[in-house]
């Protein structure tokens, strides 16, 4: 049967009447046909006008234009998601460049800060430390039994905003919206989860509107046992190939949990591995401008947390692939944290930082460090607004014909510098990327540059799509280097001339498909896939699983198929 045959999109329900219009999976608002309205007993509950989904999209966009802030637009879209799921995703996909900053960074940061105030309806599971011993029963409360992807957070390090506790639920909700809009994952097979173990945020603990536990964070053995039970419960209920993405855990937990679970479950940490992949993709694209190799670079990080160390490790892997020994690759990378340059014998270095500590005098001032090391690439991931000063940008331009400057911190208020500052101070020679979106910059010579947004949404939707499609049970680091290479390959020479280091966001669904195809091909080649028989046409196989935003034809269970349709339906089953 043709995958696009409209009869494939028929859907039966045992619901009737008012409940149909309140079920976001079934609701089509005014797009219900007269036949559907009569069969489902909703005739009279809706105005008589029947309008298409495209007109519905136009109505939503018109309503958004009447609002005064992106936060209000965020709330409108979240209400739409609660009411009409297919229309929500059709709206997002109608202009992903326009709507991504609203459903995710930077607006989602404000949404998390206001989450308790704006809370209307749960969009996921809230599992608290008090649920220890009963997490399996909590999972049973979720109405969907087939879950293939989970995004989980404990809310301790939300973007660059710190510990937001239970308010951090906005991140898993936003991430999974992009799983569908950018990667084609079925939203009914995705589950956002908040693990509430308390918060150190005194302001939240005193806020009468706060929706989370009013207690300090649980630590140590009790915390680890809680996480272990969660991972075991998820794998027991949904299978060992259920993808579990860790999001916005604090440094103290993120690295060790990744090491603990990476080869035990199907899991990855987006802050460590996803950020690494998108940053390396930008670097690989930048090398097509500088006309040299990654192993020729000297790379300085402002920041030494999850993002910096994740990027550093993936850079090392990429340099090794170019033929540089690991020890030599590590020597090319320098990190600066809140105490200054990370050097050998400096006090209080974690094992992760120690790996990148070099023989050098201690230095604390970033401007002085840049002048001393003369890096070819400067990457900001410490969420310190304005960290890349005018002097630093000018020095980078003095040392390098084409300096690579990435201001990757989110949200925009935490960016190390703006695109305009970077381009203007470097006289248009800087190769720039940011974590949050910046407007195009027109230089005095008339040239317009379009700053690349190194958003993790280029990575995690495609990775999830590929991992789920072939049933991988573990996600090795090599997948993220492979993903970076695929993304960089999608950047055309014309894009590079315009200053873009990433493909346009409107192509992101196609980029995700290419990432997924590469992962699936490699999984069957390496015998790590668990979905058999192996599909002969990998791309068609993946496409057949991607979510379709077109409305289904909704019919009651008792509906009798016409004779020809019965034959076709039998073939489909």
PDB file of C-alpha atoms in Angstrom, residues 39 64 104 125 144 173 195 200 212 232 234 239 249 265-266 293 341 358 374 390 418 431 437 455 484 496 502:
ATOM      1  CA  UNK A  39     -21.017  10.037  13.345  1.00  0.00           C
ATOM      2  CA  UNK A  64      -0.111  35.545  17.791  1.00  0.00           C
ATOM      3  CA  UNK A 104      12.405  26.819  23.010  1.00  0.00           C
ATOM      4  CA  UNK A 125       5.077  13.058  34.768  1.00  0.00           C
ATOM      5  CA  UNK A 144       0.149   6.075  26.691  1.00  0.00           C
ATOM      6  CA  UNK A 173       8.245  19.786  27.332  1.00  0.00           C
ATOM      7  CA  UNK A 195      12.431  14.272  38.895  1.00  0.00           C
ATOM      8  CA  UNK A 200      18.367  25.113  46.676  1.00  0.00           C
ATOM      9  CA  UNK A 212       7.497  21.697  43.553  1.00  0.00           C
ATOM     10  CA  UNK A 232      15.094   0.492  35.911  1.00  0.00           C
ATOM     11  CA  UNK A 234      11.463   2.989  32.580  1.00  0.00           C
ATOM     12  CA  UNK A 239      11.872  -1.682  26.986  1.00  0.00           C
ATOM     13  CA  UNK A 249      21.408  18.269  35.412  1.00  0.00           C
ATOM     14  CA  UNK A 265      20.708   1.949  29.041  1.00  0.00           C
ATOM     15  CA  UNK A 266      19.758   3.772  25.831  1.00  0.00           C
ATOM     16  CA  UNK A 293      42.325  21.230   9.754  1.00  0.00           C
ATOM     17  CA  UNK A 341      42.994  29.125  33.493  1.00  0.00           C
ATOM     18  CA  UNK A 358      48.444  21.944  31.135  1.00  0.00           C
ATOM     19  CA  UNK A 374      46.683  33.518  21.030  1.00  0.00           C
ATOM     20  CA  UNK A 390      35.889  44.595  22.907  1.00  0.00           C
ATOM     21  CA  UNK A 418      26.354  39.777  20.286  1.00  0.00           C
ATOM     22  CA  UNK A 431      33.507  33.405  11.955  1.00  0.00           C
ATOM     23  CA  UNK A 437      19.327  33.636  17.606  1.00  0.00           C
ATOM     24  CA  UNK A 455      21.193  25.164  18.507  1.00  0.00           C
ATOM     25  CA  UNK A 484      28.367  16.737  13.534  1.00  0.00           C
ATOM     26  CA  UNK A 496      29.348  30.089   4.328  1.00  0.00           C
ATOM     27  CA  UNK A 502      24.618  25.781  10.012  1.00  0.00           C
TER      28      UNK A 502
END
